[in-house]
Coordinates of C-alpha atoms and ligand atoms in Angstrom, one line a residue:
Chain A
M1 CA -20.1 17.6 4.0
L2 CA -21.8 14.2 3.8
R3 CA -25.3 14.1 2.4
A4 CA -27.6 11.3 3.8
P5 CA -29.1 9.0 2.9
A6 CA -26.8 6.6 1.0
S7 CA -28.4 5.7 -2.4
L8 CA -29.9 2.3 -2.8
R9 CA -28.2 2.0 -6.2
G10 CA -25.4 0.2 -4.5
V11 CA -27.7 -2.8 -3.9
D12 CA -27.3 -5.2 -6.9
P13 CA -30.4 -7.3 -7.4
A14 CA -28.5 -9.8 -9.5
R15 CA -26.7 -10.8 -6.3
Y16 CA -29.8 -12.3 -4.9
V17 CA -31.1 -14.0 -8.0
V18 CA -29.2 -17.2 -7.2
Y19 CA -30.8 -17.5 -3.8
L20 CA -34.2 -17.1 -5.3
G21 CA -33.4 -19.5 -8.2
F22 CA -32.2 -22.0 -5.7
L23 CA -35.4 -21.8 -3.6
L24 CA -37.5 -22.1 -6.8
V25 CA -35.7 -25.2 -8.1
L26 CA -35.7 -26.7 -4.6
G27 CA -39.5 -26.0 -4.3
G28 CA -40.1 -27.4 -7.8
F29 CA -38.3 -30.6 -7.2
A30 CA -39.9 -30.9 -3.7
V31 CA -43.3 -30.9 -5.3
A32 CA -42.5 -32.9 -8.4
L33 CA -40.5 -35.6 -6.5
R34 CA -42.5 -35.6 -3.2
N35 CA -42.9 -39.4 -3.5
D36 CA -39.3 -40.1 -4.5
G37 CA -37.6 -38.9 -1.2
F38 CA -36.1 -35.8 -2.8
L39 CA -36.4 -33.8 0.5
S40 CA -35.2 -36.7 2.7
A41 CA -32.2 -35.8 4.9
A42 CA -30.2 -38.5 3.2
N43 CA -30.8 -37.1 -0.3
L44 CA -30.1 -33.5 0.7
L45 CA -26.9 -34.6 2.3
N46 CA -26.1 -36.5 -0.9
I47 CA -26.5 -33.2 -2.8
V48 CA -24.1 -31.3 -0.5
Q49 CA -21.5 -34.1 -0.7
G50 CA -22.0 -34.5 -4.4
A51 CA -21.4 -30.8 -4.8
T52 CA -18.3 -30.6 -2.6
P53 CA -15.6 -30.9 -5.3
V54 CA -17.3 -28.3 -7.5
T55 CA -17.9 -26.0 -4.5
V56 CA -14.2 -26.2 -3.6
M57 CA -13.1 -25.4 -7.1
S58 CA -15.7 -22.6 -7.2
V59 CA -14.0 -20.9 -4.3
G60 CA -10.8 -20.6 -6.2
T61 CA -12.6 -19.6 -9.3
V62 CA -14.4 -16.8 -7.5
F63 CA -11.0 -15.2 -6.8
V64 CA -9.7 -15.7 -10.4
L65 CA -12.8 -14.2 -12.0
T66 CA -13.0 -11.4 -9.5
A67 CA -9.4 -10.5 -10.3
G68 CA -10.4 -10.3 -14.0
E69 CA -8.7 -13.5 -15.1
I70 CA -9.9 -17.0 -15.9
D71 CA -8.5 -20.5 -15.2
L72 CA -9.6 -23.1 -17.7
S73 CA -7.2 -25.7 -16.5
I74 CA -8.9 -26.5 -13.2
G75 CA -10.6 -29.7 -14.6
S76 CA -7.3 -31.1 -15.7
V77 CA -5.6 -30.1 -12.5
V78 CA -8.2 -32.2 -10.6
A79 CA -7.1 -35.3 -12.4
V80 CA -3.4 -34.7 -12.2
A81 CA -3.5 -33.8 -8.5
A82 CA -5.7 -36.9 -7.7
L83 CA -3.3 -39.2 -9.6
V84 CA -0.2 -37.6 -7.9
G85 CA -1.8 -38.2 -4.5
A86 CA -2.7 -41.7 -5.3
I87 CA 0.7 -42.6 -6.6
V88 CA 2.5 -41.0 -3.7
L89 CA 0.2 -42.9 -1.4
R90 CA 1.6 -46.2 -2.6
G91 CA 4.8 -45.5 -0.7
A92 CA 4.0 -42.7 1.8
P93 CA 1.5 -41.8 4.5
W94 CA -1.8 -40.1 3.7
W95 CA -0.6 -36.6 4.7
A96 CA 2.4 -36.8 2.4
A97 CA 0.1 -37.8 -0.5
A98 CA -2.4 -35.0 0.2
A99 CA 0.5 -32.5 0.5
A100 CA 2.0 -33.7 -2.8
A101 CA -1.3 -33.3 -4.6
L102 CA -1.9 -29.8 -3.2
L103 CA 1.7 -28.8 -4.1
A104 CA 1.3 -30.2 -7.6
G105 CA -1.9 -28.2 -8.1
G106 CA -0.6 -25.0 -6.5
G107 CA 2.6 -25.4 -8.5
I108 CA 0.7 -25.7 -11.7
G109 CA -1.3 -22.6 -10.8
L110 CA 1.9 -20.8 -10.0
V111 CA 3.3 -21.6 -13.5
N112 CA 0.0 -20.4 -15.0
G113 CA 0.3 -17.3 -13.0
A114 CA 3.9 -16.6 -13.9
L115 CA 3.1 -17.0 -17.6
V116 CA 0.1 -14.6 -17.2
A117 CA 1.8 -12.0 -14.9
Y118 CA 5.4 -11.9 -16.2
L119 CA 5.0 -12.8 -19.9
R120 CA 1.8 -10.8 -20.0
L121 CA -0.1 -13.5 -21.8
P122 CA -3.9 -13.6 -21.5
S123 CA -5.0 -16.1 -18.8
F124 CA -7.6 -17.4 -21.2
L125 CA -4.9 -18.6 -23.7
V126 CA -2.4 -19.8 -21.0
T127 CA -4.9 -21.9 -19.2
L128 CA -6.5 -23.2 -22.4
A129 CA -3.0 -24.5 -23.3
T130 CA -2.3 -26.0 -19.8
M131 CA -5.7 -27.5 -19.8
G132 CA -4.8 -29.6 -22.8
L133 CA -1.3 -30.2 -21.7
L134 CA -2.4 -31.5 -18.3
A135 CA -5.1 -33.6 -19.7
G136 CA -2.3 -35.3 -21.6
V137 CA -0.1 -35.6 -18.4
A138 CA -3.1 -37.2 -16.6
R139 CA -3.3 -39.9 -19.2
W140 CA 0.4 -40.4 -19.5
L141 CA 1.0 -40.6 -15.7
T142 CA -0.5 -44.0 -15.3
D143 CA -1.0 -44.9 -18.9
L144 CA -4.8 -44.5 -18.7
R145 CA -4.9 -46.9 -15.7
S146 CA -6.8 -45.9 -12.6
V147 CA -5.0 -46.1 -9.2
P148 CA -6.9 -47.6 -6.3
I149 CA -6.6 -46.1 -2.9
T150 CA -6.8 -48.4 0.1
D151 CA -5.5 -46.1 2.8
D152 CA -8.4 -45.9 5.3
I153 CA -7.3 -42.6 6.8
F154 CA -7.1 -40.9 3.4
N155 CA -10.5 -42.3 2.3
G156 CA -12.1 -41.3 5.6
L157 CA -10.7 -37.9 5.8
F158 CA -11.3 -37.0 2.2
G159 CA -14.3 -39.2 1.4
S160 CA -16.7 -41.3 3.4
G161 CA -15.6 -40.4 7.0
A162 CA -17.4 -38.2 9.5
L163 CA -16.5 -36.1 12.6
F164 CA -19.1 -36.0 15.4
G165 CA -21.6 -37.3 12.9
V166 CA -20.9 -34.7 10.2
P167 CA -19.7 -36.2 7.0
S168 CA -16.1 -35.1 6.1
L169 CA -17.1 -33.8 2.7
V170 CA -19.6 -31.5 4.4
L171 CA -16.9 -30.3 6.7
W172 CA -14.6 -29.6 3.7
T173 CA -17.3 -27.6 2.0
I174 CA -17.9 -25.5 5.1
A175 CA -14.1 -25.0 5.7
T176 CA -13.3 -23.8 2.2
V177 CA -16.4 -21.6 1.9
V178 CA -15.8 -20.0 5.3
A179 CA -12.1 -19.5 4.5
G180 CA -12.8 -18.2 1.0
H181 CA -15.4 -15.8 2.2
F182 CA -13.2 -14.5 4.9
A183 CA -10.3 -14.0 2.6
L184 CA -12.4 -12.2 0.0
R185 CA -14.3 -9.9 2.3
E186 CA -12.2 -9.4 5.4
T187 CA -8.6 -9.3 4.3
K188 CA -6.3 -6.9 2.4
F189 CA -5.7 -9.8 -0.1
G190 CA -9.4 -9.9 -1.0
A191 CA -9.7 -6.1 -1.2
H192 CA -6.7 -6.0 -3.6
V193 CA -8.2 -8.8 -5.7
L194 CA -11.5 -6.8 -6.0
A195 CA -9.6 -3.7 -6.9
L196 CA -7.5 -5.5 -9.5
G197 CA -10.5 -6.9 -11.3
D198 CA -12.1 -3.5 -11.2
S199 CA -9.3 -1.6 -12.6
A200 CA -5.8 -3.0 -12.9
A201 CA -4.5 0.5 -13.6
A202 CA -6.0 1.8 -10.4
A203 CA -4.7 -1.1 -8.4
R204 CA -1.2 -0.5 -9.8
A205 CA -1.4 3.2 -9.3
A206 CA -2.3 2.6 -5.6
G207 CA 0.9 0.7 -5.2
I208 CA -0.5 -2.9 -5.2
R209 CA 1.9 -5.4 -6.6
V210 CA -0.3 -6.4 -9.4
R211 CA 1.8 -9.1 -11.0
R212 CA 2.4 -10.9 -7.7
L213 CA -1.3 -10.7 -7.0
R214 CA -2.2 -12.3 -10.3
M215 CA 0.2 -15.1 -9.6
Q216 CA -1.2 -15.7 -6.1
V217 CA -4.8 -15.8 -7.5
L218 CA -4.0 -18.4 -10.1
A219 CA -1.9 -20.4 -7.6
L220 CA -4.9 -20.4 -5.3
S221 CA -7.1 -21.7 -8.1
G222 CA -4.7 -24.5 -8.8
A223 CA -4.6 -25.4 -5.1
T224 CA -8.4 -25.5 -4.7
A225 CA -8.7 -27.6 -7.9
A226 CA -6.1 -30.0 -6.4
L227 CA -8.1 -30.2 -3.1
A228 CA -11.1 -31.1 -5.2
G229 CA -9.0 -33.8 -6.8
V230 CA -8.1 -35.2 -3.4
L231 CA -11.7 -35.2 -2.4
Y232 CA -12.7 -37.0 -5.5
A233 CA -10.0 -39.6 -4.9
G234 CA -11.1 -40.0 -1.3
R235 CA -14.7 -40.4 -2.2
L236 CA -14.1 -42.9 -5.0
N237 CA -11.3 -44.7 -3.2
G238 CA -9.0 -44.1 -6.2
A239 CA -7.8 -41.7 -8.9
R240 CA -8.4 -41.7 -12.7
Y241 CA -7.4 -39.5 -15.6
S242 CA -11.1 -38.6 -16.2
L243 CA -11.7 -37.1 -12.8
G244 CA -12.9 -33.5 -13.1
E245 CA -13.2 -33.7 -16.9
T246 CA -16.6 -32.1 -17.1
D247 CA -16.4 -29.8 -14.1
L248 CA -15.0 -26.7 -15.7
L249 CA -18.3 -25.6 -17.1
T250 CA -20.2 -26.5 -14.0
V251 CA -17.8 -24.5 -11.9
I252 CA -18.0 -21.4 -14.1
A253 CA -21.8 -21.6 -14.3
A254 CA -22.0 -22.0 -10.5
V255 CA -19.7 -19.0 -9.9
I256 CA -21.4 -16.7 -12.4
V257 CA -24.9 -17.6 -11.3
G258 CA -23.7 -16.9 -7.8
G259 CA -23.1 -13.3 -8.6
T260 CA -19.4 -13.1 -9.5
R261 CA -18.8 -11.0 -12.6
L262 CA -17.1 -12.6 -15.5
S263 CA -15.3 -9.3 -16.2
G264 CA -14.0 -8.9 -12.7
G265 CA -14.4 -6.5 -9.8
T266 CA -17.3 -8.3 -8.0
G267 CA -17.3 -11.7 -6.4
S268 CA -19.3 -13.8 -3.9
V269 CA -18.1 -17.0 -2.2
P270 CA -21.5 -17.8 -0.6
G271 CA -23.1 -17.1 -3.9
A272 CA -20.8 -19.6 -5.6
L273 CA -21.7 -22.2 -2.9
V274 CA -25.4 -21.8 -3.6
G275 CA -24.6 -21.9 -7.3
A276 CA -22.7 -25.2 -6.9
L277 CA -25.6 -26.6 -4.8
L278 CA -28.0 -25.5 -7.4
M279 CA -26.1 -27.3 -10.2
E280 CA -25.8 -30.5 -8.1
M281 CA -29.5 -30.3 -7.2
L282 CA -30.4 -30.2 -10.9
N283 CA -28.3 -33.3 -11.5
N284 CA -29.9 -35.1 -8.6
G285 CA -33.4 -34.0 -9.2
L286 CA -33.3 -34.8 -13.0
I287 CA -32.0 -38.2 -12.3
L288 CA -34.7 -38.9 -9.7
M289 CA -37.2 -37.7 -12.3
G290 CA -36.0 -40.6 -14.4
L291 CA -34.8 -38.5 -17.3
A292 CA -32.3 -40.1 -19.8
V293 CA -28.8 -38.7 -19.7
S294 CA -29.4 -36.8 -23.0
E295 CA -32.5 -35.2 -21.6
Q296 CA -30.8 -34.3 -18.4
M297 CA -28.0 -32.5 -20.3
M298 CA -30.5 -30.5 -22.4
V299 CA -32.7 -29.5 -19.4
R300 CA -29.7 -28.6 -17.4
G301 CA -28.3 -26.5 -20.3
V302 CA -31.6 -24.6 -20.6
I303 CA -31.8 -23.9 -16.8
I304 CA -28.2 -22.7 -16.7
L305 CA -28.9 -20.4 -19.6
V306 CA -32.0 -19.0 -17.9
A307 CA -30.1 -18.5 -14.6
V308 CA -27.1 -16.9 -16.3
A309 CA -29.4 -14.6 -18.3
L310 CA -31.2 -13.5 -15.2
T311 CA -28.0 -12.9 -13.4
L312 CA -26.3 -10.9 -16.1
R313 CA -29.2 -9.0 -17.5
E314 CA -29.4 -6.8 -14.4
R315 CA -25.8 -5.7 -14.7
R316 CA -25.7 -4.5 -18.3
V317 CA -25.5 -0.7 -18.2
Chain B
M1 CA 20.7 25.7 1.2
T2 CA 18.5 22.7 1.4
A3 CA 18.1 20.4 -1.6
P4 CA 14.8 20.7 -3.5
A5 CA 12.1 18.2 -2.5
L6 CA 11.9 17.0 -6.2
S7 CA 14.7 17.5 -8.7
L8 CA 14.5 16.4 -12.3
A9 CA 17.7 16.3 -14.3
H10 CA 17.6 15.8 -18.1
V11 CA 14.7 13.5 -17.9
R12 CA 13.8 11.9 -21.2
R13 CA 11.2 9.5 -22.5
V14 CA 10.8 7.8 -25.9
F15 CA 7.9 5.7 -27.1
G16 CA 9.2 3.7 -30.0
G17 CA 10.3 6.5 -32.4
V18 CA 8.3 9.2 -30.7
V19 CA 10.2 11.5 -28.3
A20 CA 7.4 12.3 -25.8
L21 CA 9.9 14.2 -23.5
A22 CA 13.2 15.4 -24.8
D23 CA 15.3 16.8 -21.9
L24 CA 13.5 18.2 -18.9
S25 CA 15.2 19.7 -15.9
L26 CA 13.2 21.2 -13.1
D27 CA 13.5 21.7 -9.3
I28 CA 10.5 22.0 -7.0
A29 CA 11.1 23.1 -3.4
A30 CA 9.0 22.0 -0.4
G31 CA 6.0 24.3 -0.1
E32 CA 6.2 25.4 -3.7
I33 CA 3.6 25.0 -6.5
V34 CA 5.0 24.6 -10.0
A35 CA 2.6 24.6 -13.0
L36 CA 3.4 22.5 -16.0
V37 CA 1.7 23.8 -19.2
G38 CA 1.6 22.8 -22.8
D39 CA -0.7 21.8 -25.6
N40 CA -2.3 18.3 -25.9
G41 CA 0.4 15.7 -26.4
A42 CA 3.2 18.0 -25.1
G43 CA 4.4 15.3 -22.7
K44 CA 2.9 16.5 -19.4
S45 CA 1.2 13.2 -18.4
T46 CA 4.3 11.3 -19.5
L47 CA 6.4 13.3 -17.0
V48 CA 3.8 12.7 -14.2
K49 CA 3.9 9.0 -14.9
I50 CA 7.7 8.9 -14.8
I51 CA 7.8 10.7 -11.4
A52 CA 5.0 8.4 -10.2
G53 CA 6.9 5.2 -11.0
V54 CA 4.3 4.2 -13.7
L55 CA 6.7 4.6 -16.6
P56 CA 10.5 4.2 -16.4
P57 CA 12.4 7.2 -17.9
S58 CA 14.5 6.5 -21.0
G59 CA 17.2 8.8 -19.6
G60 CA 18.0 11.4 -16.9
R61 CA 17.8 11.3 -13.1
I62 CA 15.3 12.0 -10.4
L63 CA 16.4 13.3 -7.0
L64 CA 14.3 13.5 -3.9
D65 CA 15.7 15.8 -1.2
G66 CA 19.0 15.6 -2.9
T67 CA 19.2 11.8 -3.1
E68 CA 18.9 10.0 -6.4
A69 CA 15.8 7.8 -6.5
T70 CA 15.1 5.0 -9.0
M71 CA 11.4 4.2 -8.9
T72 CA 10.5 1.0 -10.7
S73 CA 6.8 0.9 -9.6
P74 CA 4.1 3.1 -8.2
A75 CA 4.6 1.3 -4.8
D76 CA 8.2 2.6 -4.8
A77 CA 7.1 6.2 -5.5
Q78 CA 4.5 6.0 -2.8
A79 CA 6.9 4.7 -0.3
R80 CA 8.9 7.8 -0.9
G81 CA 6.0 10.1 -0.2
I82 CA 4.9 10.8 -3.8
Q83 CA 1.2 10.9 -4.5
V84 CA -0.6 11.4 -7.8
V85 CA -4.0 12.6 -9.1
H86 CA -3.9 10.9 -12.5
Q87 CA -5.7 12.5 -15.4
D88 CA -7.9 9.4 -15.7
L89 CA -8.2 9.4 -11.8
A90 CA -7.2 5.7 -11.4
L91 CA -10.1 4.8 -9.1
A92 CA -11.7 1.3 -8.8
D93 CA -15.2 2.0 -10.0
S94 CA -17.2 -0.8 -8.3
Q95 CA -15.5 -0.3 -4.9
P96 CA -16.8 2.2 -2.3
V97 CA -15.2 5.5 -1.7
Y98 CA -13.5 4.4 1.6
M99 CA -11.8 1.4 0.0
N100 CA -10.5 3.6 -2.8
L101 CA -9.1 6.1 -0.2
F102 CA -7.3 3.3 1.6
L103 CA -6.5 1.1 -1.4
G104 CA -3.1 -0.5 -0.8
R105 CA -3.0 0.8 2.7
E106 CA -6.1 -0.7 4.3
L107 CA -6.5 -0.5 8.0
T108 CA -6.8 -3.8 9.8
K109 CA -7.6 -5.0 13.3
G110 CA -7.1 -8.0 15.5
P111 CA -4.8 -11.0 15.2
L112 CA -6.4 -12.1 12.0
R113 CA -5.7 -8.7 10.5
R114 CA -9.3 -8.3 9.4
L115 CA -10.2 -5.1 7.5
D116 CA -11.3 -2.4 9.9
R117 CA -14.1 -1.0 7.7
R118 CA -15.6 1.0 10.5
R119 CA -12.3 2.9 11.1
M120 CA -11.7 3.4 7.4
I121 CA -15.2 4.8 6.9
A122 CA -14.9 7.1 9.9
E123 CA -11.5 8.4 8.7
T124 CA -12.9 8.9 5.2
E125 CA -15.8 10.9 6.4
R126 CA -13.5 13.0 8.5
L127 CA -11.2 13.6 5.6
V128 CA -13.8 14.4 3.0
Q129 CA -15.4 16.8 5.5
A130 CA -12.2 18.5 6.2
L131 CA -11.5 18.9 2.4
D132 CA -15.2 19.9 1.8
V133 CA -15.5 17.2 -0.8
R134 CA -19.3 16.6 -1.2
I135 CA -20.1 13.0 -1.6
P136 CA -23.3 11.2 -0.6
S137 CA -21.6 8.6 1.6
A138 CA -18.2 7.1 2.3
R139 CA -19.8 3.8 1.3
A140 CA -21.1 4.9 -2.1
A141 CA -19.5 3.1 -5.1
I142 CA -17.3 5.3 -7.2
R143 CA -19.4 4.6 -10.3
D144 CA -22.4 6.2 -8.5
L145 CA -20.6 9.5 -8.1
S146 CA -20.5 12.5 -10.4
G147 CA -17.3 13.4 -12.3
G148 CA -16.6 16.2 -9.9
Q149 CA -17.1 14.0 -6.8
R150 CA -14.7 11.4 -8.3
Q151 CA -12.1 14.0 -8.8
G152 CA -12.7 15.1 -5.2
V153 CA -12.0 11.5 -4.0
A154 CA -8.9 11.2 -6.0
I155 CA -7.6 14.5 -4.6
A156 CA -8.5 13.6 -1.1
R157 CA -6.6 10.3 -1.5
A158 CA -3.5 11.9 -2.9
T159 CA -3.3 14.8 -0.4
H160 CA -4.0 12.5 2.5
W161 CA -1.1 10.1 1.8
A162 CA 1.5 12.5 0.3
S163 CA 4.4 13.4 2.5
R164 CA 6.8 14.9 0.0
V165 CA 5.4 15.4 -3.6
V166 CA 1.9 15.8 -5.0
L167 CA 1.5 15.5 -8.8
M168 CA -1.9 16.7 -10.1
D169 CA -2.8 16.0 -13.8
E170 CA -5.6 18.3 -14.6
P171 CA -7.3 18.0 -11.2
T172 CA -10.1 20.4 -12.0
A173 CA -10.9 19.4 -15.6
A174 CA -14.4 18.1 -14.9
L175 CA -15.4 20.5 -12.2
G176 CA -18.0 23.2 -11.8
V177 CA -17.2 26.6 -10.6
A178 CA -17.8 26.1 -6.9
E179 CA -16.0 22.7 -6.9
R180 CA -13.1 24.2 -8.8
E181 CA -12.7 26.9 -6.2
R182 CA -12.8 24.3 -3.4
V183 CA -10.1 22.2 -5.1
E184 CA -7.9 25.3 -5.7
R185 CA -8.2 26.1 -1.9
I186 CA -7.0 22.5 -1.2
I187 CA -4.1 22.9 -3.6
A188 CA -3.1 26.2 -2.1
G189 CA -3.3 24.6 1.3
L190 CA -0.6 22.1 0.4
R191 CA 2.0 24.8 0.6
A192 CA 1.4 25.0 4.4
R193 CA 2.1 21.3 4.6
S194 CA 5.5 21.8 3.0
L195 CA 4.6 19.6 0.0
A196 CA 6.1 20.1 -3.4
V197 CA 3.3 20.3 -5.9
L198 CA 3.4 19.9 -9.7
L199 CA 0.2 21.1 -11.2
I200 CA -0.9 20.4 -14.7
S201 CA -3.6 22.6 -16.1
H202 CA -4.9 23.9 -19.3
S203 CA -6.4 26.9 -17.5
L204 CA -3.9 29.8 -17.5
D205 CA -6.2 31.7 -15.1
Q206 CA -5.9 28.8 -12.6
V207 CA -2.1 28.6 -13.2
F208 CA -1.6 32.2 -12.4
R209 CA -3.9 32.0 -9.3
L210 CA -2.0 29.1 -7.8
A211 CA 1.5 28.6 -9.2
D212 CA 4.8 30.1 -8.0
R213 CA 6.5 29.2 -11.2
I214 CA 5.4 28.0 -14.6
C215 CA 7.2 25.4 -16.8
V216 CA 6.3 25.3 -20.5
L217 CA 6.5 22.2 -22.7
R218 CA 6.0 22.1 -26.4
R219 CA 6.0 18.7 -28.2
G220 CA 8.2 17.2 -25.5
V221 CA 10.7 20.1 -25.4
Q222 CA 11.1 22.3 -22.4
I223 CA 10.7 25.9 -23.6
G224 CA 11.4 27.6 -20.3
V225 CA 10.5 28.2 -16.7
R226 CA 9.1 31.6 -15.5
R227 CA 8.2 33.0 -12.1
A228 CA 4.4 33.6 -12.1
A229 CA 4.9 37.1 -10.6
E230 CA 7.4 38.1 -13.4
T231 CA 5.5 36.9 -16.5
T232 CA 2.2 37.4 -18.2
P233 CA -0.4 35.1 -19.7
N234 CA 0.5 36.4 -23.1
E235 CA 4.1 35.4 -22.7
I236 CA 3.1 31.9 -21.6
V237 CA 0.7 31.5 -24.5
G238 CA 3.4 32.6 -26.8
M239 CA 5.8 30.0 -25.3
I240 CA 3.1 27.2 -25.5
T241 CA 2.2 27.8 -29.1
G242 CA 5.7 28.9 -30.4
A243 CA 4.2 32.2 -31.7
A244 CA 6.4 34.5 -29.8
Ligands
ATP401 N1 2.0 4.6 -23.9 C1 2.3 5.4 -24.9 N2 2.8 4.8 -26.1 C2 3.1 5.5 -27.1 N3 3.0 6.9 -27.2 C3 2.6 7.5 -26.1 C4 2.3 6.8 -24.9 N4 1.9 7.7 -23.9 C5 2.0 8.9 -24.5 N5 2.5 8.8 -25.8 C6 2.8 9.9 -26.7 O1 3.6 10.8 -26.0 C7 3.2 12.2 -26.3 C8 2.9 12.9 -25.0 O2 1.7 12.4 -24.4 P1 1.2 12.9 -23.0 O3 0.1 12.0 -22.6 O4 2.3 13.0 -22.1 O5 0.6 14.4 -23.4 P2 -0.1 15.5 -22.5 O6 0.8 16.6 -22.5 O7 -0.4 14.9 -21.2 O8 -1.4 15.8 -23.3 P3 -2.9 16.1 -22.8 O9 -2.9 17.6 -22.5 O10 -3.7 15.8 -24.0 O11 -3.2 15.3 -21.6 C9 2.0 12.1 -27.3 O12 2.5 12.3 -28.6 C10 1.5 10.7 -27.0 O13 0.9 10.2 -28.2
MG402 MG1 -2.2 14.4 -20.2

């Protein structure tokens, strides 16, 4: 027999902290910067576009963390993929360049995944190693030189273009977030990722191919990092070894603040989007407030700490 | 004569230097309940894990309906109609009851193969009602259930999907009196579905209430198999402890 009503304990208040924090920071900047055009449409659009690469990476990272793994190599994959795309673009059309970049990122993720799944190495150590290795590859590929991109289609599609008046970076944000949310919430793949991060033994006992799933998740993370690299390259009209260098921490902060559990089993793609927008809004607002770079870094660190503390505090049992 | 649903021939498992299971041979017919008893560490869970495809055997053969089966993963075992209630239950704690019941076999709808939550919830409610498993809701997370309710979910899942063999590793260990009686009724009901049942229990009362035959293990060694109707709890205790 079923006893009504369902308990409310299933509602996790931590999930909604990010939305509240987002509104608070938005409101704070709106008041503090009311004369600096913070709330202007142009500036808000800037924030969304500035957040696009981190948002795209966050979608892959939501899957990785939800599955109970971690991918530290995403920042380096951004640079390698962007450089691969820019180099291929010298002698091939835009689509071949984009495909090459995505294949490079997905391939790197697949190698990470194979090492984790079949050699049973912890993803933390595997991706820590590939992070360093790929940072070296990114420097070696062009001998530290940046590669300009002059292909208008590439730069438009992945950078400054627009469709029906909507900037292409905004479209990429919407597309990856919608696809990621759908995959996590509405498909067997997502259900299996959630179960895997919750209890690998339970997932395996239920007949889920756990090793293949771990590989798929890390490949996905490599692919989204590569897409982020392509989007950087399109926006900046060129690729450089330093692209994505500082994004790893921003991505992880955005995803955790967005309600994905570092220990796996719970994840939210919309939460990660809001987390990424929050991070970019902090960047944007602190610059508009005229803070020096050193001050920006400190303030951002404190705010992230508060946000993460609020998010995680609720979940400790 | 038809071949037994599950047939184990000289099954053996070694962990490093430890012989967890020495040489076990046992047949279970469809519609039969065989109890596996033995003290802690006797090798009972090890045998369950081997049949479930969780652990590979170090030696011996497993036959299903007379055909040799090599199971290299739980997915293999499930595809052959084997279901398990593991001692540690193997549930995903943050996920709702209905997702656990359908884990690995989720129902989908439409061309995009979206999860059909409504149908999974409805089927879960029907199933737990039929088995008289009392949970607050099919949408409740496993971690919000009591130990007995979790056990009920694990049993509902195993009995729902099994088509040949059900392995139960101490399925009533955490249950109160009323819940234990309900689970025992469910187990007895598996006979009518022509399933072969291997039941592990530390309660000899329960073993004698349910089992057709009793297989005794002591430190990995198969001491013997008795018909429940032709033996006594005293004889079984003697076999378990080695005192007889
Ligand atoms: N993964 C493992 N690695 C090493 N040794 C193991 C492993 N699993 C089980 N063993 C050993 O095998 C022996 C049998 O263990 P098993 O879990 O099968 O016992 P059991 O009969 O189920 O006991 P209990 O009644 O306590 O559940 C024990 O000595 C145990 O220490
Ligand atoms: Mg055991």
